[in-house]
Amino acid sequence: MSGGPSDVSRETVSRETQQESESRDDEFAANAYTGISISDTPIGAAAQRASQVLHPHSVTLPKPKKRRMITIANQKGGVGKTTTAVNLASALALQGLTVLVVDLDPQGNASTALGVDHHSGIDSSYELLIGEVAAKDAIQSSPHSERLFCIPATIDLAGAEIELVSMVAREGRLKTALSDEALEGLDIDFVLIDCPPSLGLLTVNAMVAAKEVLIPIQCEYYALEGVGQLLRNIELVQAHLNPALHVSTVILTMYDGRTKLADQVADEVRNHFGDAVLKSVIPRSVKVSEAPGYGMTVLDYDPGSRGAMSYLDAGRELASRTKSETESVAR
Ligand SMILES: Nc1ncnc2c1ncn2[C@@H]1O[C@H](COP(=O)(O)OP(=O)(O)OP(=O)(O)O)[C@@H](O)[C@H]1O
Ligand SMILES: [Mg+2]
């Protein structure tokens, strides 16, 4: 992956930092758009949230009675699936919940961002899928939080899409591997599954394992392109393999308040998905894109940044939906 520390020249950093501060007004515009009032003034709100990041024990989100498993999917590449998976996970962990990220993308970007080992040969999501290893043995702890765990993806997963085709119960292997029995005693509140940019067997396995789908949508032209296909696939899985599956959450990513387009896309997505869309919008932020290069989430890399704060808000919003989610699951 690009963006490692050595790739970032001092000039680039300073130019980007300047851009960051120039777009601070946009942050306020984005917050205004979300309609969330956290404090009376923008500076007050920023200070409040930065203090929360720096003193994580000041806020504790309620634990869901039943573990929530969420598949993060969109077959469109580069829309922010991985960024959302790791930063939401970090936001939930920072606010007192225990989170497992399952990296189901052979690119292994989520594993990189969480700072966990993912060289070929270690126990990973590949061994988990083919039944060679139990979830408990593949889980690694993220160095940045005692409540954040990851089952990494190695390059071995690249062949899994084809290998799975001839396997018994090929669509339900992840579900079995992440069953309540398999995770017993681990006290995990949220499992977030980061999918590759395709609708192949890896993504289908994630959709069979989870009850909720979270769709990140980039606030760009063609944002909704392909979403129809994704929804049709979700319906197919729902009809044949997992009746409880539903789109519980949509998150708008890379929002740039300077463009009219971003607002148009946001409006269109809200019209389409209604209340599933989180009020918290993730702004386009250089800090968010720099963080994985240091093996960190943006909440560890720059806790006071607007990217960190927006993921913190999104995490809180996601957790606040636990009651309705667990009830809808029980239906
Ligand atoms: N809010 C943001 N601000 C700036 N850059 C971002 C933001 N979110 C994501 N990015 C950058 O956009 C690129 C794509 O993001 P990410 O890898 O999360 O997308 P993805 O959907 O997981 O991609 P893929 O389909 O390849 O798995 C990355 O370089 C990431 O750092
Ligand atoms: Mg990704």
mmCIF file of C-alpha atoms in Angstrom, residues 12-204:
data_model
loop_
_atom_site.group_PDB
_atom_site.id
_atom_site.type_symbol
_atom_site.label_atom_id
_atom_site.label_comp_id
_atom_site.label_asym_id
_atom_site.label_seq_id
_atom_site.Cartn_x
_atom_site.Cartn_y
_atom_site.Cartn_z
ATOM 1 C CA THR A 12 3.654 17.173 0.860
ATOM 2 C CA VAL A 13 2.896 17.019 4.547
ATOM 3 C CA SER A 14 3.132 20.757 5.036
ATOM 4 C CA ARG A 15 1.055 21.445 1.948
ATOM 5 C CA GLU A 16 -1.560 18.966 3.070
ATOM 6 C CA THR A 17 -1.579 20.297 6.602
ATOM 7 C CA GLN A 18 -2.279 23.693 5.120
ATOM 8 C CA GLN A 19 -5.119 22.235 3.105
ATOM 9 C CA GLU A 20 -6.399 20.622 6.254
ATOM 10 C CA SER A 21 -6.575 23.902 8.102
ATOM 11 C CA GLU A 22 -8.013 25.676 5.071
ATOM 12 C CA SER A 23 -10.850 23.256 4.964
ATOM 13 C CA ARG A 24 -11.709 23.629 8.635
ATOM 14 C CA ASP A 25 -14.660 25.771 7.599
ATOM 15 C CA ASP A 26 -15.877 22.809 5.621
ATOM 16 C CA GLU A 27 -15.731 20.717 8.719
ATOM 17 C CA PHE A 28 -18.161 23.069 10.360
ATOM 18 C CA ALA A 29 -20.293 22.985 7.239
ATOM 19 C CA ALA A 30 -20.249 19.183 7.399
ATOM 20 C CA ASN A 31 -21.230 19.244 11.052
ATOM 21 C CA ALA A 32 -24.016 21.669 10.268
ATOM 22 C CA TYR A 33 -25.151 19.296 7.568
ATOM 23 C CA THR A 34 -25.334 16.387 10.003
ATOM 24 C CA GLY A 35 -27.605 18.377 12.297
ATOM 25 C CA ILE A 36 -25.803 17.071 15.385
ATOM 26 C CA SER A 37 -25.400 19.682 18.041
ATOM 27 C CA ILE A 38 -22.637 18.617 20.347
ATOM 28 C CA SER A 39 -21.867 21.924 21.873
ATOM 29 C CA ASP A 40 -22.884 25.541 21.380
ATOM 30 C CA THR A 41 -19.841 26.589 19.388
ATOM 31 C CA PRO A 42 -17.724 24.691 16.874
ATOM 32 C CA ILE A 43 -14.602 25.231 18.956
ATOM 33 C CA GLY A 44 -16.388 24.010 22.065
ATOM 34 C CA ALA A 45 -17.570 20.927 20.229
ATOM 35 C CA ALA A 46 -14.104 20.210 18.869
ATOM 36 C CA ALA A 47 -12.542 20.613 22.321
ATOM 37 C CA GLN A 48 -15.156 18.365 23.883
ATOM 38 C CA ARG A 49 -14.578 15.589 21.391
ATOM 39 C CA ALA A 50 -10.787 15.914 21.426
ATOM 40 C CA SER A 51 -10.876 15.601 25.202
ATOM 41 C CA GLN A 52 -13.007 12.513 24.801
ATOM 42 C CA VAL A 53 -10.449 10.921 22.498
ATOM 43 C CA LEU A 54 -7.621 11.759 24.837
ATOM 44 C CA HIS A 55 -9.558 10.501 27.878
ATOM 45 C CA PRO A 56 -11.369 7.505 26.446
ATOM 46 C CA HIS A 57 -12.786 6.324 29.735
ATOM 47 C CA SER A 58 -14.850 9.515 29.991
ATOM 48 C CA VAL A 59 -17.455 7.993 27.655
ATOM 49 C CA THR A 60 -18.620 4.422 27.724
ATOM 50 C CA LEU A 61 -21.154 3.213 25.220
ATOM 51 C CA PRO A 62 -23.683 0.626 26.376
ATOM 52 C CA LYS A 63 -22.760 -2.946 25.590
ATOM 53 C CA PRO A 64 -25.176 -4.641 23.184
ATOM 54 C CA LYS A 65 -26.926 -7.592 24.844
ATOM 55 C CA LYS A 66 -26.267 -9.615 21.757
ATOM 56 C CA ARG A 67 -23.100 -9.313 19.686
ATOM 57 C CA ARG A 68 -23.616 -7.289 16.482
ATOM 58 C CA MET A 69 -21.953 -8.599 13.340
ATOM 59 C CA ILE A 70 -21.730 -6.088 10.501
ATOM 60 C CA THR A 71 -20.506 -6.646 6.959
ATOM 61 C CA ILE A 72 -18.964 -3.593 5.349
ATOM 62 C CA ALA A 73 -19.569 -3.974 1.648
ATOM 63 C CA ASN A 74 -19.606 -2.080 -1.623
ATOM 64 C CA GLN A 75 -18.184 -3.709 -4.711
ATOM 65 C CA LYS A 76 -17.023 -0.318 -5.907
ATOM 66 C CA GLY A 77 -13.341 0.075 -5.089
ATOM 67 C CA GLY A 78 -11.884 2.841 -2.957
ATOM 68 C CA VAL A 79 -15.108 4.126 -1.408
ATOM 69 C CA GLY A 80 -13.827 3.890 2.166
ATOM 70 C CA LYS A 81 -14.813 0.362 3.259
ATOM 71 C CA THR A 82 -11.522 -0.393 4.980
ATOM 72 C CA THR A 83 -11.086 3.100 6.364
ATOM 73 C CA THR A 84 -14.572 2.901 7.826
ATOM 74 C CA ALA A 85 -14.048 -0.617 9.208
ATOM 75 C CA VAL A 86 -10.876 0.212 11.116
ATOM 76 C CA ASN A 87 -11.839 3.683 12.273
ATOM 77 C CA LEU A 88 -15.326 2.725 13.398
ATOM 78 C CA ALA A 89 -13.806 -0.247 15.211
ATOM 79 C CA SER A 90 -11.287 2.027 16.875
ATOM 80 C CA ALA A 91 -14.011 4.543 17.783
ATOM 81 C CA LEU A 92 -16.145 1.855 19.404
ATOM 82 C CA ALA A 93 -13.146 0.403 21.270
ATOM 83 C CA LEU A 94 -12.143 3.837 22.499
ATOM 84 C CA GLN A 95 -15.618 4.260 23.912
ATOM 85 C CA GLY A 96 -15.530 1.056 25.926
ATOM 86 C CA LEU A 97 -16.699 -1.679 23.557
ATOM 87 C CA THR A 98 -14.744 -4.734 22.431
ATOM 88 C CA VAL A 99 -14.458 -5.025 18.659
ATOM 89 C CA LEU A 100 -13.161 -7.650 16.256
ATOM 90 C CA VAL A 101 -12.313 -6.658 12.692
ATOM 91 C CA VAL A 102 -12.267 -9.556 10.235
ATOM 92 C CA ASP A 103 -10.135 -8.647 7.242
ATOM 93 C CA LEU A 104 -11.654 -10.439 4.276
ATOM 94 C CA ASP A 105 -9.742 -8.569 1.588
ATOM 95 C CA PRO A 106 -6.532 -10.161 0.235
ATOM 96 C CA GLN A 107 -5.082 -6.641 0.034
ATOM 97 C CA GLY A 108 -4.874 -6.811 3.863
ATOM 98 C CA ASN A 109 -5.357 -3.073 4.250
ATOM 99 C CA ALA A 110 -7.420 -3.358 7.426
ATOM 100 C CA SER A 111 -4.713 -5.526 9.000
ATOM 101 C CA THR A 112 -2.115 -2.897 8.080
ATOM 102 C CA ALA A 113 -4.155 -0.049 9.531
ATOM 103 C CA LEU A 114 -4.686 -1.941 12.777
ATOM 104 C CA GLY A 115 -0.955 -2.597 13.065
ATOM 105 C CA VAL A 116 -1.264 -6.404 13.112
ATOM 106 C CA ASP A 117 1.038 -8.912 11.506
ATOM 107 C CA HIS A 118 -0.235 -10.268 8.174
ATOM 108 C CA HIS A 119 2.639 -11.923 6.369
ATOM 109 C CA SER A 120 1.960 -15.059 4.378
ATOM 110 C CA GLY A 121 1.853 -18.199 6.496
ATOM 111 C CA ILE A 122 0.344 -16.839 9.711
ATOM 112 C CA ASP A 123 -3.121 -17.892 10.836
ATOM 113 C CA SER A 124 -5.490 -15.602 9.007
ATOM 114 C CA SER A 125 -8.962 -15.292 7.503
ATOM 115 C CA TYR A 126 -7.855 -17.691 4.754
ATOM 116 C CA GLU A 127 -7.155 -20.552 7.194
ATOM 117 C CA LEU A 128 -10.370 -19.626 8.977
ATOM 118 C CA LEU A 129 -12.423 -19.995 5.784
ATOM 119 C CA ILE A 130 -10.923 -23.276 4.744
ATOM 120 C CA GLY A 131 -11.392 -24.620 8.263
ATOM 121 C CA GLU A 132 -7.731 -25.050 9.165
ATOM 122 C CA VAL A 133 -7.818 -22.782 12.173
ATOM 123 C CA ALA A 134 -10.337 -21.704 14.816
ATOM 124 C CA ALA A 135 -11.248 -18.016 15.143
ATOM 125 C CA LYS A 136 -9.739 -17.893 18.634
ATOM 126 C CA ASP A 137 -6.359 -18.946 17.241
ATOM 127 C CA ALA A 138 -6.376 -16.466 14.360
ATOM 128 C CA ILE A 139 -7.299 -13.411 16.419
ATOM 129 C CA GLN A 140 -4.573 -10.873 17.053
ATOM 130 C CA SER A 141 -4.668 -7.924 19.391
ATOM 131 C CA SER A 142 -4.160 -4.468 17.904
ATOM 132 C CA PRO A 143 -1.210 -2.740 19.586
ATOM 133 C CA HIS A 144 -3.231 0.465 19.932
ATOM 134 C CA SER A 145 -6.097 -0.763 22.067
ATOM 135 C CA GLU A 146 -6.708 -3.617 24.465
ATOM 136 C CA ARG A 147 -10.290 -3.841 23.209
ATOM 137 C CA LEU A 148 -9.503 -3.956 19.495
ATOM 138 C CA PHE A 149 -8.829 -7.277 17.758
ATOM 139 C CA CYS A 150 -8.271 -8.397 14.191
ATOM 140 C CA ILE A 151 -8.287 -11.584 12.182
ATOM 141 C CA PRO A 152 -5.807 -10.509 9.507
ATOM 142 C CA ALA A 153 -5.839 -11.216 5.789
ATOM 143 C CA THR A 154 -2.744 -12.485 4.037
ATOM 144 C CA ILE A 155 -2.051 -12.776 0.347
ATOM 145 C CA ASP A 156 -3.116 -16.445 0.638
ATOM 146 C CA LEU A 157 -6.691 -15.188 0.613
ATOM 147 C CA ALA A 158 -6.280 -14.178 -3.038
ATOM 148 C CA GLY A 159 -6.838 -17.780 -4.120
ATOM 149 C CA ALA A 160 -9.734 -18.405 -1.759
ATOM 150 C CA GLU A 161 -12.370 -17.053 -4.130
ATOM 151 C CA ILE A 162 -11.563 -19.939 -6.506
ATOM 152 C CA GLU A 163 -10.780 -22.571 -3.862
ATOM 153 C CA LEU A 164 -14.098 -21.983 -2.140
ATOM 154 C CA VAL A 165 -16.074 -22.823 -5.280
ATOM 155 C CA SER A 166 -15.535 -26.554 -4.875
ATOM 156 C CA MET A 167 -15.912 -26.634 -1.089
ATOM 157 C CA VAL A 168 -18.859 -27.966 0.866
ATOM 158 C CA ALA A 169 -21.135 -25.216 2.223
ATOM 159 C CA ARG A 170 -19.023 -22.687 0.385
ATOM 160 C CA GLU A 171 -21.242 -19.698 1.257
ATOM 161 C CA GLY A 172 -21.592 -20.505 4.952
ATOM 162 C CA ARG A 173 -18.019 -21.134 5.994
ATOM 163 C CA LEU A 174 -17.398 -17.766 7.653
ATOM 164 C CA LYS A 175 -20.724 -18.004 9.494
ATOM 165 C CA THR A 176 -19.640 -21.325 10.996
ATOM 166 C CA ALA A 177 -16.162 -20.016 11.790
ATOM 167 C CA LEU A 178 -17.580 -16.948 13.602
ATOM 168 C CA SER A 179 -20.503 -18.677 15.324
ATOM 169 C CA ASP A 180 -21.394 -17.924 18.946
ATOM 170 C CA GLU A 181 -19.679 -21.153 19.969
ATOM 171 C CA ALA A 182 -16.514 -20.243 18.075
ATOM 172 C CA LEU A 183 -16.334 -16.830 19.782
ATOM 173 C CA GLU A 184 -17.502 -18.045 23.187
ATOM 174 C CA GLY A 185 -15.751 -16.484 26.140
ATOM 175 C CA LEU A 186 -14.252 -13.646 24.077
ATOM 176 C CA ASP A 187 -16.805 -11.018 25.114
ATOM 177 C CA ILE A 188 -16.798 -9.313 21.723
ATOM 178 C CA ASP A 189 -19.508 -6.657 21.262
ATOM 179 C CA PHE A 190 -19.064 -5.871 17.569
ATOM 180 C CA VAL A 191 -17.630 -7.855 14.676
ATOM 181 C CA LEU A 192 -16.908 -5.723 11.596
ATOM 182 C CA ILE A 193 -16.104 -7.602 8.391
ATOM 183 C CA ASP A 194 -14.118 -5.690 5.779
ATOM 184 C CA CYS A 195 -15.011 -6.996 2.296
ATOM 185 C CA PRO A 196 -13.020 -6.840 -0.938
ATOM 186 C CA PRO A 197 -14.317 -4.720 -3.843
ATOM 187 C CA SER A 198 -16.255 -7.532 -5.491
ATOM 188 C CA LEU A 199 -19.449 -9.480 -5.041
ATOM 189 C CA GLY A 200 -17.757 -12.874 -5.148
ATOM 190 C CA LEU A 201 -17.752 -15.702 -2.627
ATOM 191 C CA LEU A 202 -15.769 -13.802 0.006
ATOM 192 C CA THR A 203 -18.404 -11.060 0.154
ATOM 193 C CA VAL A 204 -21.207 -13.643 0.045
#
